[in-house]
Coordinates of C-alpha atoms in Angstrom, one line a residue:
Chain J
X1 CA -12.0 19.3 -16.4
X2 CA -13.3 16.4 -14.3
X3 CA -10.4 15.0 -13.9
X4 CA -8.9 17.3 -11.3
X5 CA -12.0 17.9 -10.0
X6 CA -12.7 15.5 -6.7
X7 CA -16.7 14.7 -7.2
X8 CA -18.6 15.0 -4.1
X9 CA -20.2 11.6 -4.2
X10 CA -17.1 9.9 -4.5
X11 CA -15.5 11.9 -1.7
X12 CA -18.4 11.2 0.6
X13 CA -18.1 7.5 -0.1
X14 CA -14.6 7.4 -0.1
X15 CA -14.8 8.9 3.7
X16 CA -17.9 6.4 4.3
X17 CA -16.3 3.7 3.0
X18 CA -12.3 4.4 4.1
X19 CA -13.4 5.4 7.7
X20 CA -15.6 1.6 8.5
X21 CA -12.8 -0.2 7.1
X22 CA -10.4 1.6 8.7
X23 CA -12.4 1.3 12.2
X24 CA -13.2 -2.2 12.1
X25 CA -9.5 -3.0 10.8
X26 CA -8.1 -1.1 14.0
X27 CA -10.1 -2.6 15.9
X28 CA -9.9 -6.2 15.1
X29 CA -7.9 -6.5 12.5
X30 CA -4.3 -4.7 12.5
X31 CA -3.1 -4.8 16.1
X32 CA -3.9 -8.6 16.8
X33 CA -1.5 -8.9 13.6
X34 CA 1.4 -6.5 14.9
X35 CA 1.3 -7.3 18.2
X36 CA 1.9 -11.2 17.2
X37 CA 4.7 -10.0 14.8
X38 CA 6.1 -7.5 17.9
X39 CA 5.8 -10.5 20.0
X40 CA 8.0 -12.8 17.3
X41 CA 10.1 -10.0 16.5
X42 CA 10.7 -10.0 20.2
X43 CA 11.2 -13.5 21.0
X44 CA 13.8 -13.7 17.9
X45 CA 15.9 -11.1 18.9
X46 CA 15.7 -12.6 22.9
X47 CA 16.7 -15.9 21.7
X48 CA 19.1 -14.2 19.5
X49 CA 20.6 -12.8 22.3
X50 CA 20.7 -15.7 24.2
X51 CA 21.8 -17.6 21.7
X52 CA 25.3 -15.3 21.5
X53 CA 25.7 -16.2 25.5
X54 CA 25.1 -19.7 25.4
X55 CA 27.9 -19.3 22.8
X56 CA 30.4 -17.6 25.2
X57 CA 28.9 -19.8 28.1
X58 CA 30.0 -22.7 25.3
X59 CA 33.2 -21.2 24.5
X60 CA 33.8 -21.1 28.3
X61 CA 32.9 -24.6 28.7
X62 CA 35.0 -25.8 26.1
X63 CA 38.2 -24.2 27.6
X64 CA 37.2 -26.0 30.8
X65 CA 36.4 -29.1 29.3
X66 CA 39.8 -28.8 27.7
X67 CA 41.7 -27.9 30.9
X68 CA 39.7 -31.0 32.8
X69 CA 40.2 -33.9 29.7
X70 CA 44.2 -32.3 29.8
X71 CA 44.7 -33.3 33.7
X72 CA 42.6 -36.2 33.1
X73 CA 44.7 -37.4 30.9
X74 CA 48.0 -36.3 33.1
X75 CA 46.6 -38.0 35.9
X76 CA 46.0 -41.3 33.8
X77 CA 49.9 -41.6 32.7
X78 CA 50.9 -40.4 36.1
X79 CA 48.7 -43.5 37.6
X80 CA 49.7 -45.6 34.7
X81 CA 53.2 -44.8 35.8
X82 CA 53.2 -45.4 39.2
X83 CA 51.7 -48.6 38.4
X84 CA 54.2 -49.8 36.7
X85 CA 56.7 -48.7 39.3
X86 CA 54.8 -50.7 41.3
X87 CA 54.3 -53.7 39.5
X88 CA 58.2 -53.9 39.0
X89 CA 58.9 -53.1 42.4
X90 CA 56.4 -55.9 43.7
X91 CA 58.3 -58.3 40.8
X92 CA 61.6 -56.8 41.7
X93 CA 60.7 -58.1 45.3
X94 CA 59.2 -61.1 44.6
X95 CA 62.2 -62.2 42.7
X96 CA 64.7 -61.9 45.8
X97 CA 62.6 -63.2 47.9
X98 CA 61.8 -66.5 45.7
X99 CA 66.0 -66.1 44.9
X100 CA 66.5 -66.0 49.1
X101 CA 63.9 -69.0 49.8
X102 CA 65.3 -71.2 46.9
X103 CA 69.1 -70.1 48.5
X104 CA 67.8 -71.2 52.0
X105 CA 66.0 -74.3 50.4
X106 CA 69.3 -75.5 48.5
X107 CA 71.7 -75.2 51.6
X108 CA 69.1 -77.0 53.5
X109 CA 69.2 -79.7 51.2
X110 CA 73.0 -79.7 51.2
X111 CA 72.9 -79.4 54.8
X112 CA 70.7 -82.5 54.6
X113 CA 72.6 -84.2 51.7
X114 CA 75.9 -83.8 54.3
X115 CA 74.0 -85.0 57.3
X116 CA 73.0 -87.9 56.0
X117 CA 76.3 -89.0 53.7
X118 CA 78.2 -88.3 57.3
X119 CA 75.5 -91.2 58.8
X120 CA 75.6 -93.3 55.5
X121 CA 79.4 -93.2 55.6
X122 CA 78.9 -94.3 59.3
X123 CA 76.8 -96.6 58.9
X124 CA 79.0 -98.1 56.2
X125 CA 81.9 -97.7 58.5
X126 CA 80.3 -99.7 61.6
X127 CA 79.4 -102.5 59.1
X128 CA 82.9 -102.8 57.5
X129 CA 83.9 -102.8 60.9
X130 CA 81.9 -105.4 62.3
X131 CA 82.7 -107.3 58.6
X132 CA 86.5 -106.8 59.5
X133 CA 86.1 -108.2 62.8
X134 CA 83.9 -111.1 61.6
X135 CA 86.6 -112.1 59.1
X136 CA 89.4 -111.9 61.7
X137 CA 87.4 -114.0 63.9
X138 CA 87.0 -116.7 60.9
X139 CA 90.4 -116.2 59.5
X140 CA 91.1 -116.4 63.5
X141 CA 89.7 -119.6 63.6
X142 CA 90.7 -121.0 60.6
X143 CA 94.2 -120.4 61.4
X144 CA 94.5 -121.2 65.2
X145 CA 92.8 -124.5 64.4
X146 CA 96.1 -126.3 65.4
X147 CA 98.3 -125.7 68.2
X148 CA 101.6 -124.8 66.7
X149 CA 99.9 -122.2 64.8
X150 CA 98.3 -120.9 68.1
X151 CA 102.2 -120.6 69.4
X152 CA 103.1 -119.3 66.8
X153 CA 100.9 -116.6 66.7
X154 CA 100.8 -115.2 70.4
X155 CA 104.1 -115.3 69.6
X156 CA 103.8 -112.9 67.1
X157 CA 101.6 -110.9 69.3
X158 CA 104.4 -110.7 71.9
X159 CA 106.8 -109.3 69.3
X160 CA 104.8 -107.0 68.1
X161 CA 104.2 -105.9 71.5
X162 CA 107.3 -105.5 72.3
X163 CA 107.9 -103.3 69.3
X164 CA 105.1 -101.0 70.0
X165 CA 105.6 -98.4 72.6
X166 CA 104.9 -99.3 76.3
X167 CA 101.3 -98.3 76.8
X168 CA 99.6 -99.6 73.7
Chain X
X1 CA 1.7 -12.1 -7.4
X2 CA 2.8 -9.4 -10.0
X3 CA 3.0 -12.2 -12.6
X4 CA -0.4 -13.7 -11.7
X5 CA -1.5 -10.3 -12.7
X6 CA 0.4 -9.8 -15.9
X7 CA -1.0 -13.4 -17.2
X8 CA -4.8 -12.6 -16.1
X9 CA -4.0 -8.9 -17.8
X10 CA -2.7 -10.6 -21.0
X11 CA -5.6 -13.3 -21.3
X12 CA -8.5 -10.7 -20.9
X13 CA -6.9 -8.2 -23.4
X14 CA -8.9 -10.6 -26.0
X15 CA -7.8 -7.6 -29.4
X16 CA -4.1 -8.6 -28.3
X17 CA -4.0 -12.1 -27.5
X18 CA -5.9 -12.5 -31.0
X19 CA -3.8 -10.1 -33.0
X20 CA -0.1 -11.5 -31.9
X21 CA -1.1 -15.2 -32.9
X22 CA -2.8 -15.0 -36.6
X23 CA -1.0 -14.0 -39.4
X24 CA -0.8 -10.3 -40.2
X25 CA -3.8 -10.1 -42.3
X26 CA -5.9 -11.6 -39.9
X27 CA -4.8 -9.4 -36.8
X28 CA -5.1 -6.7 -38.7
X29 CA -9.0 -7.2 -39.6
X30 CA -10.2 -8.2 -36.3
X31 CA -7.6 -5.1 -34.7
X32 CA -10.1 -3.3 -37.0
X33 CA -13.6 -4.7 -36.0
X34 CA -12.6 -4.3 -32.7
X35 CA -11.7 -1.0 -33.3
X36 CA -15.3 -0.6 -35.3
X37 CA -17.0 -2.1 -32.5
X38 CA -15.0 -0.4 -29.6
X39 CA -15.6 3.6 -31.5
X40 CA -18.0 5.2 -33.4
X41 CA -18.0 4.8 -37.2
X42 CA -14.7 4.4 -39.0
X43 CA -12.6 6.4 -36.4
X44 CA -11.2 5.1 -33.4
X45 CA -11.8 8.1 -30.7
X46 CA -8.8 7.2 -28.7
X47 CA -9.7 10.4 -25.8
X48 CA -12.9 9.0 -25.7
X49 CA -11.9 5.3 -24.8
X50 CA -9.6 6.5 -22.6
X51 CA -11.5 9.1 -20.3
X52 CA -14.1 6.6 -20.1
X53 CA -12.0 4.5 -18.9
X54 CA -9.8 6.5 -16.5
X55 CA -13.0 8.2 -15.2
X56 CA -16.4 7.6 -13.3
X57 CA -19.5 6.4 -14.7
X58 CA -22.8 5.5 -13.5
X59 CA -23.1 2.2 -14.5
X60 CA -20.2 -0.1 -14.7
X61 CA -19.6 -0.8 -18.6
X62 CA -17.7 -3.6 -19.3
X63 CA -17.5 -4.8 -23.5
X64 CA -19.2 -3.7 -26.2
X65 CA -20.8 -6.8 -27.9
X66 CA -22.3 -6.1 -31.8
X67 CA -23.2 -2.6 -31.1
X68 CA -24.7 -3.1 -27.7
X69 CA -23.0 -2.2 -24.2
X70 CA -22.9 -4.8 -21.7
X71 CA -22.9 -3.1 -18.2
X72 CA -23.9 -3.9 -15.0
X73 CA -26.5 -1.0 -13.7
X74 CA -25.4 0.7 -10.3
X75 CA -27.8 2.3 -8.4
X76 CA -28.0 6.9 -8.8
X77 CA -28.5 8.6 -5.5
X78 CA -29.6 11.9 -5.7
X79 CA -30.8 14.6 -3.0
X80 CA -32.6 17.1 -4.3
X81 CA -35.8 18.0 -2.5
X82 CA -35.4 14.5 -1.0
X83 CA -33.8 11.8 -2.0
X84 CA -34.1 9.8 -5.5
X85 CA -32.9 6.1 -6.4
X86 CA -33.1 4.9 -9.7
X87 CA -30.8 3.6 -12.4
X88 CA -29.3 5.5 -15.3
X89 CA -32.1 4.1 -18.1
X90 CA -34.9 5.4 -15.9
X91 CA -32.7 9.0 -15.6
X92 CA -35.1 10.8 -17.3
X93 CA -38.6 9.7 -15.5
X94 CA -36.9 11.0 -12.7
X95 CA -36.2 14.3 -13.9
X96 CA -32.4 14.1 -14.9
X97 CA -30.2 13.8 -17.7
X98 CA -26.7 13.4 -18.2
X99 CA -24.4 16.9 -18.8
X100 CA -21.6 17.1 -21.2
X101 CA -19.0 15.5 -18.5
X102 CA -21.1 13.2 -18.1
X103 CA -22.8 13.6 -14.8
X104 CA -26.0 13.9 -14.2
X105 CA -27.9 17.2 -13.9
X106 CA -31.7 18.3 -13.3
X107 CA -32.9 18.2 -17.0
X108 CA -35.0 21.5 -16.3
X109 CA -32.9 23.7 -14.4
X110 CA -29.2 21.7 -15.7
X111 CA -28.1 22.3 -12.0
X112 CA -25.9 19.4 -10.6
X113 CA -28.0 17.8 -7.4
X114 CA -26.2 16.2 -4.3
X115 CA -25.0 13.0 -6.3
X116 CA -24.3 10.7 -4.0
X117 CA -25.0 7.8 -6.8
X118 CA -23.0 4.5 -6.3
X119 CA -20.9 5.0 -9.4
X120 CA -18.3 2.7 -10.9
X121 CA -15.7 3.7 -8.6
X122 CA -17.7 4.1 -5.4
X123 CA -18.7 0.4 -6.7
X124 CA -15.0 -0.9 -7.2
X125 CA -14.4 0.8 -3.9
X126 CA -17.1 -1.5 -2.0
X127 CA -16.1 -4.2 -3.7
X128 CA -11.8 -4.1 -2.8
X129 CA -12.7 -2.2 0.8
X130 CA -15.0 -5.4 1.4
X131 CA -11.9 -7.6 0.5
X132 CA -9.5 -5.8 2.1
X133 CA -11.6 -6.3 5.4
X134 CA -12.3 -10.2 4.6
X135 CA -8.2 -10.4 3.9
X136 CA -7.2 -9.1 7.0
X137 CA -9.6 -10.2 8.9
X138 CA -8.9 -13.6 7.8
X139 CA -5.2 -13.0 8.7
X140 CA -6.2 -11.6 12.2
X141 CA -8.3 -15.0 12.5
X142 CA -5.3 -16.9 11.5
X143 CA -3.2 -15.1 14.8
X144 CA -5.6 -15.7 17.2
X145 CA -5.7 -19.3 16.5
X146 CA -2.4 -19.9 16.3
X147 CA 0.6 -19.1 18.1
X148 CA 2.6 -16.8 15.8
X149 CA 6.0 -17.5 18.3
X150 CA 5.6 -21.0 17.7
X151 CA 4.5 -21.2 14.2
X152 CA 4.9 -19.7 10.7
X153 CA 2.2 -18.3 9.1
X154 CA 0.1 -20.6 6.5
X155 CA -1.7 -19.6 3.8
X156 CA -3.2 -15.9 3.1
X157 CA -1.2 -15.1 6.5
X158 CA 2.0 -15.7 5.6
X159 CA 1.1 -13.5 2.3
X160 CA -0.3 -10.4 3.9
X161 CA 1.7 -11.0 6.5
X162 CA 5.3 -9.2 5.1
X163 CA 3.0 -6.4 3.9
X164 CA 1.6 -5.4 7.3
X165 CA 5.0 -6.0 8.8
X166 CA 6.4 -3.3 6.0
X167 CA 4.0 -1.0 7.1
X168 CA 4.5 -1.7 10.6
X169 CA 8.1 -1.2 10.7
X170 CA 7.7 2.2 8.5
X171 CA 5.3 3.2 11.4
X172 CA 8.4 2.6 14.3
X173 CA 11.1 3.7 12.6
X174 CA 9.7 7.1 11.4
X175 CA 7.4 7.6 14.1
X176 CA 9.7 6.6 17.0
X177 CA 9.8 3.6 19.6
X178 CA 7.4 5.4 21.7
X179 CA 3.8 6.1 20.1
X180 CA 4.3 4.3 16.6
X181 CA 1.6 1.4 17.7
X182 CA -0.8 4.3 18.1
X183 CA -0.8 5.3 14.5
X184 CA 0.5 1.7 13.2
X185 CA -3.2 0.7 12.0
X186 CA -3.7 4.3 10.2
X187 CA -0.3 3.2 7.9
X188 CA -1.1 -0.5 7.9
X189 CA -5.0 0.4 6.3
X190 CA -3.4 3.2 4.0
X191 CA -0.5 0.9 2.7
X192 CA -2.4 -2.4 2.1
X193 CA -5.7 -0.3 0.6
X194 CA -3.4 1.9 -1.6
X195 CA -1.6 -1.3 -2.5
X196 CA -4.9 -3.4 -3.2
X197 CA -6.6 -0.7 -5.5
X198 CA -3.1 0.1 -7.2
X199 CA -3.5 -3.6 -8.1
X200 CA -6.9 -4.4 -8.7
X201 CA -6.8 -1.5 -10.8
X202 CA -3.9 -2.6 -13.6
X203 CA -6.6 -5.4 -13.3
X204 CA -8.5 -4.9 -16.6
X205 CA -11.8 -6.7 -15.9
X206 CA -14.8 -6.7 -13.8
X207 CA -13.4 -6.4 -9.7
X208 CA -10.9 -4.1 -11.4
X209 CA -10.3 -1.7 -13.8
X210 CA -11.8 0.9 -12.1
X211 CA -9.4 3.7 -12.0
X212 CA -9.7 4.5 -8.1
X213 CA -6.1 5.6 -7.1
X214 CA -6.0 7.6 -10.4
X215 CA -8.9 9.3 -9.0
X216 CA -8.3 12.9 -6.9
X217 CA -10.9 12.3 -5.2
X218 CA -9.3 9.0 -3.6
X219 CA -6.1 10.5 -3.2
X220 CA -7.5 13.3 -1.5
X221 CA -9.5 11.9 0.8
X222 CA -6.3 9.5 2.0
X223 CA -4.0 12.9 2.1
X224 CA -7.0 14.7 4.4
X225 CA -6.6 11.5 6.7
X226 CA -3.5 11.9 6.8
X227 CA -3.5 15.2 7.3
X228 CA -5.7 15.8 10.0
X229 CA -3.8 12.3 11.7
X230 CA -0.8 14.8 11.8
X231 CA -2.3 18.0 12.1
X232 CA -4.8 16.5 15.2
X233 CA -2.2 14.4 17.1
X234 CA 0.6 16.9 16.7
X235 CA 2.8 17.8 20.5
X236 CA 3.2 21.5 21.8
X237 CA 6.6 21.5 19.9
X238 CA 5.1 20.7 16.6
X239 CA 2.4 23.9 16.8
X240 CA 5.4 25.8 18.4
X241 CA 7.5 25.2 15.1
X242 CA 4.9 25.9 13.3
X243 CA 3.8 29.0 14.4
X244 CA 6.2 30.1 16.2
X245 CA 10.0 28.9 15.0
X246 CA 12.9 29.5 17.1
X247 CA 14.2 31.7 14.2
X248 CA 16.4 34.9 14.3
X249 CA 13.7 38.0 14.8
X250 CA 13.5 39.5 11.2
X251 CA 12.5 35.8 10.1
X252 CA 9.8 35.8 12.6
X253 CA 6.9 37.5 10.5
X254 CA 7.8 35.0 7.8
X255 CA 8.3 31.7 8.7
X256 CA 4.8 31.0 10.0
X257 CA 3.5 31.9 6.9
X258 CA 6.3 29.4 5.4
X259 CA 5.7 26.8 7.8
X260 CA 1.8 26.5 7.7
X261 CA 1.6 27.0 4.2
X262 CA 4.2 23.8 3.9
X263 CA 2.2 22.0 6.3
X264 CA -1.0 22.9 3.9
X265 CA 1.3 21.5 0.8
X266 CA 2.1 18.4 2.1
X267 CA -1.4 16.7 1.7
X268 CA -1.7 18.3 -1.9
X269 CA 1.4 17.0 -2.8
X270 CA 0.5 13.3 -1.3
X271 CA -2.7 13.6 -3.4
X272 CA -1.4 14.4 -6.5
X273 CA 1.5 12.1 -6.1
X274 CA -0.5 9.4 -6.4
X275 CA -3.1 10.7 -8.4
X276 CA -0.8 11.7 -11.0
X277 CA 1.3 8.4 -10.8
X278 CA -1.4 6.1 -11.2
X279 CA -3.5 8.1 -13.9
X280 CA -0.2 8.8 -15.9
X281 CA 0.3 4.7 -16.1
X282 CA -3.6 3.9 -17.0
X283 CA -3.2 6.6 -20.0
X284 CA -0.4 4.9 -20.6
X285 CA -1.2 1.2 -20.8
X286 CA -4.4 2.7 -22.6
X287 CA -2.6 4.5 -25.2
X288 CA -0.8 1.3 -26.2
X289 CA -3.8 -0.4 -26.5
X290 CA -5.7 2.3 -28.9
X291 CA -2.5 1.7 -31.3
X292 CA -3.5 -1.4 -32.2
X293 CA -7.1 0.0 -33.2
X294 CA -5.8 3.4 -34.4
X295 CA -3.0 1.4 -37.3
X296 CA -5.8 -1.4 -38.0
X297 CA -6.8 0.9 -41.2
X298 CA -2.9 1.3 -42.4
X299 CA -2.2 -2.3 -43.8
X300 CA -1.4 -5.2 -42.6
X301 CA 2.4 -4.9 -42.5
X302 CA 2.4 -1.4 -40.9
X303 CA -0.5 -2.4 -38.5
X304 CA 1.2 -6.0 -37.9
X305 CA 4.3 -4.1 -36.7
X306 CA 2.9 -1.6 -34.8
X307 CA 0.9 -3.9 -33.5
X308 CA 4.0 -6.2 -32.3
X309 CA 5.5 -3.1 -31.0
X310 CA 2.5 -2.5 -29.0
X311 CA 1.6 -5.1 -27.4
X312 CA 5.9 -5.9 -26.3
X313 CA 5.3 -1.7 -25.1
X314 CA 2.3 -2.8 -23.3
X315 CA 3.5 -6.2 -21.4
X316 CA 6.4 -3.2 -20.3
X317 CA 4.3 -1.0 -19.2
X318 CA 1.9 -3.3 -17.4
X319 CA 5.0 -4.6 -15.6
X320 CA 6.0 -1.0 -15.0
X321 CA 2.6 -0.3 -13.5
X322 CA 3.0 -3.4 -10.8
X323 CA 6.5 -2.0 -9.7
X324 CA 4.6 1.6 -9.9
X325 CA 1.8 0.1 -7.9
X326 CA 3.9 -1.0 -4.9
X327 CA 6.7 2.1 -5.0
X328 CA 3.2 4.6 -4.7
X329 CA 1.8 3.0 -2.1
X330 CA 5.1 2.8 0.0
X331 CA 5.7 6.3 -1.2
X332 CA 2.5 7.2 0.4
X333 CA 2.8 5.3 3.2
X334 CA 6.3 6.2 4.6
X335 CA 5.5 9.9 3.6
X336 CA 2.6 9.9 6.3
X337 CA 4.5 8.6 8.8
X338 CA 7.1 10.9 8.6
X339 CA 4.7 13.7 8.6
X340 CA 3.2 11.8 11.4
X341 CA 6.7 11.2 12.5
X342 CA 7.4 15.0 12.2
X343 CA 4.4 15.9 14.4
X344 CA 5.0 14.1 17.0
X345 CA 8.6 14.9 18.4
X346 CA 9.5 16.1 21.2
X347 CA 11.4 19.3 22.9
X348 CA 14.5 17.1 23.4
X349 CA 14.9 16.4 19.2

């Protein structure tokens, strides 16, 4: 039957037809095509592949990264400590010091305060002094205004002379 | 894609979409106009419709309107004591008539000339080789504008694209790293022509419907590439198994014979692989179709039914046919480069 039977018109065509397709497609059709999909499958599997060591590179980093932010951060009490040491130590010393110079400052002022109660009282001493002997004079005066109690009183003098000790 | 064809399939089956929707009655008398107008007379010669459909013709017939064939005329070639063009109505003034298959013979001596006539298929065959070329062509154009590493592919590139890459990959991973991009074009062209005719042939109107990878002559003409791909590019240790096998010595006599006679099997097997594949599924699809005409005389319930059978039978089939359609063209495909594949190994294998 003509079914199974391959005509000879159809086969020639076939081979025509199959063959200047198939030529012109090899030629400017089908390797342009698979050489850009070589190219991409190419470049995804590259960047795959680089992709997986910027991972490792990344995994890498991070541990670093940890490791640095970790004595960062030790480094930032340990300053933060010292600091304060410092800060007390500098107070700590500041304190005396003010506690000496306010010491020193007070027993200057006593010093002072003495020094110049010992002239006052001096002072105050020389004038009741002087007073005492101005009011002996006057009483002095007043009383020797008559003769009799002139006698009377170098004659007290002399006795109490006489009772005193030799050399006064 | 598969879909697009079912729908265009189901609108240009005009005897079913018409039938389904109508009551029963109705279906059933314009099931059986169709059927008058479609056969001869009162019967419906269902091996007639078929084989002219499944088969070559010289012009390329496409309804039957009120008795009268509408067909485009295709042009007859014929070399006998020189070469003759003319169209089928002007046959005779040229000396030829049609034999009982069908083809055309001297009408004196009713010997067969060289027919090299541009038939229905050789038509249908211009017609998808033509858009295969523009198709890939066009997706060629599309990579040597653009920068495939940069960008994806647009448009009818990004669609043939996944096909060529299929055929591509087949190509390296049964051919080997080494010389696949050698015979990569041979399996690209074979899988995306198989492919396109496969398709364009479930295709029941004009492009289509012509029943090309059905056809042995097709088939065979892709094995015979094939074959002489293999048999032509084949290394030392390929004709050394072949003809010689490292075998134990009483073997030695017979497995040449063995060998070269496989060798000889495996393009008849590729050809009626998908010769028998796709021509089982047209009958098929066919056969469904002539039910509806064949039950239009047995009533309208029986016919209504069988008609509604039918037509569900037929959407299945037609569906069948597109997975069919792809699983023979990658058959075909990734059995020639394994043959291909097979030919070219080396003494280290």
């Amino acid at each position: 039957m003509s079914l199974v039977t391959p005509d000879l018109g159809l086969l020639f065509w076939m081979v025509v037809i199959f063959g200047t397709v198939f030529f012109l497609l090899a030629k400017f059709g089908f390797p342009i095509i698979t050489d850009s999909l070589d190219k991409r499958n190419a470049k995804i599997s590259k960047s795959l592949k680089d992709a997986d060591e910027i991972a490792v590179l990344m995994s890498d980093w991070k541990v670093e990264h940890a490791r640095l932010m970790e004595e960062a951060r030790r480094e930032h009490s340990a300053i933060l400590r010292s600091a304060t040491e410092t800060k007390s130590r500098i107070m700590d010393e500041a304190r005396a010091k003010a506690r000496l110079e306010t010491e020193k400052m007070v027993a200057d002022a006593k010093r002072q305060i003495a020094a110049e109660k010992e002239s006052a009282l001096r002072d105050v001493r020389k004038e009741i002094a002087l007073l005492s002997v101005e009011v002996a004079e006057k009483i002095l005066r007043s009383e020797l205004s008559d003769e009799s109690s002139q006698r009377s009183f170098i004659d007290s003098l002399v006795d109490e002379a006489h009772q005193t000790p030799l050399h006064s | 894609m598969i879909l697009a064809f079912l729908i265009s399939l189901l609108l240009v089956m005009p005897g079913i979409g018409v039938s389904v929707m109508p009551g029963t009655d109705q279906a059933s008398e314009i099931a059986g106009q169709a059927g008058n107008d479609g056969g001869s007379g009162e019967e419906v010669d269902v091996s007639e419709i078929i084989f002219e459909h499944i088969g070559d013709e010289y012009e390329w017939h496409m309804a039957t309107w009120k008795g009268k064939d509408i067909a485009i005329p295709l042009p007859c070639i014929v070399i006998e004591d020189g070469v003759q063009v003319f169209t089928l109505h002007h046959a005779e003034e040229h000396g030829y008539k049609l034999n009982e298959n069908g083809k055309l013979v001297n009408a004196r001596t009713g010997k067969r000339p060289i027919d090299l006539s541009i038939t229905k298929n050789v038509a249908a065959l211009m017609i998808s080789s033509l858009l295969l070329l523009v198709v890939v062509l066009i997706t060629a154009r599309w990579y040597k504008r653009h920068d495939a590493l940069e960008e994806a592919p647009t448009g009818l590139a990004a669609a043939v694209e996944p096909l060529i890459a299929m055929a591509h990959e087949m190509a390296r991973e049964n051919i080997g790293e080494k010389d696949y991009r050698k015979f990569s074009p041979y399996l690209c062209m074979v899988f995306l022509w198989i492919l396109f005719n496969n398709f364009l042939g479930i295709v029941p109107f004009f492009p289509g419907g012509a029943n090309l990878t059905g056809n042995i002559a097709i088939t065979l003409v892709l094995a015979l590439f094939t074959f002489f791909t293999v048999n032509f590019c084949g290394t030392r240790h390929y004709y050394k198994e072949l003809f010689n096998p490292d075998v134990p010595g009483f073997l030695k006599p017979i497995m040449p014979i063995i060998e070269v006679f496989s060798a000889l099997m495996k393009p008849v097997s590729l050809t009626v692989r998908l010769f028998a594949n796709m021509l089982a599924g047209h009958i098929m699809i066919l056969c469904m179709v002539c039910t509806i005409f064949i039950v239009a005389k047995y009533g309208p319930a029986l016919s209504g039914g069988l008609t509604l059978v039918s037509v569900l039978f037929g959407v299945f089939l037609d569906a069948l046919e597109c997975l069919v359609a792809f699983i023979q063209a990658y058959v075909f495909t990734t059995l020639s480069s394994i043959y291909i594949g097979l030919a070219r190994q080396h003494e280290e294998h």
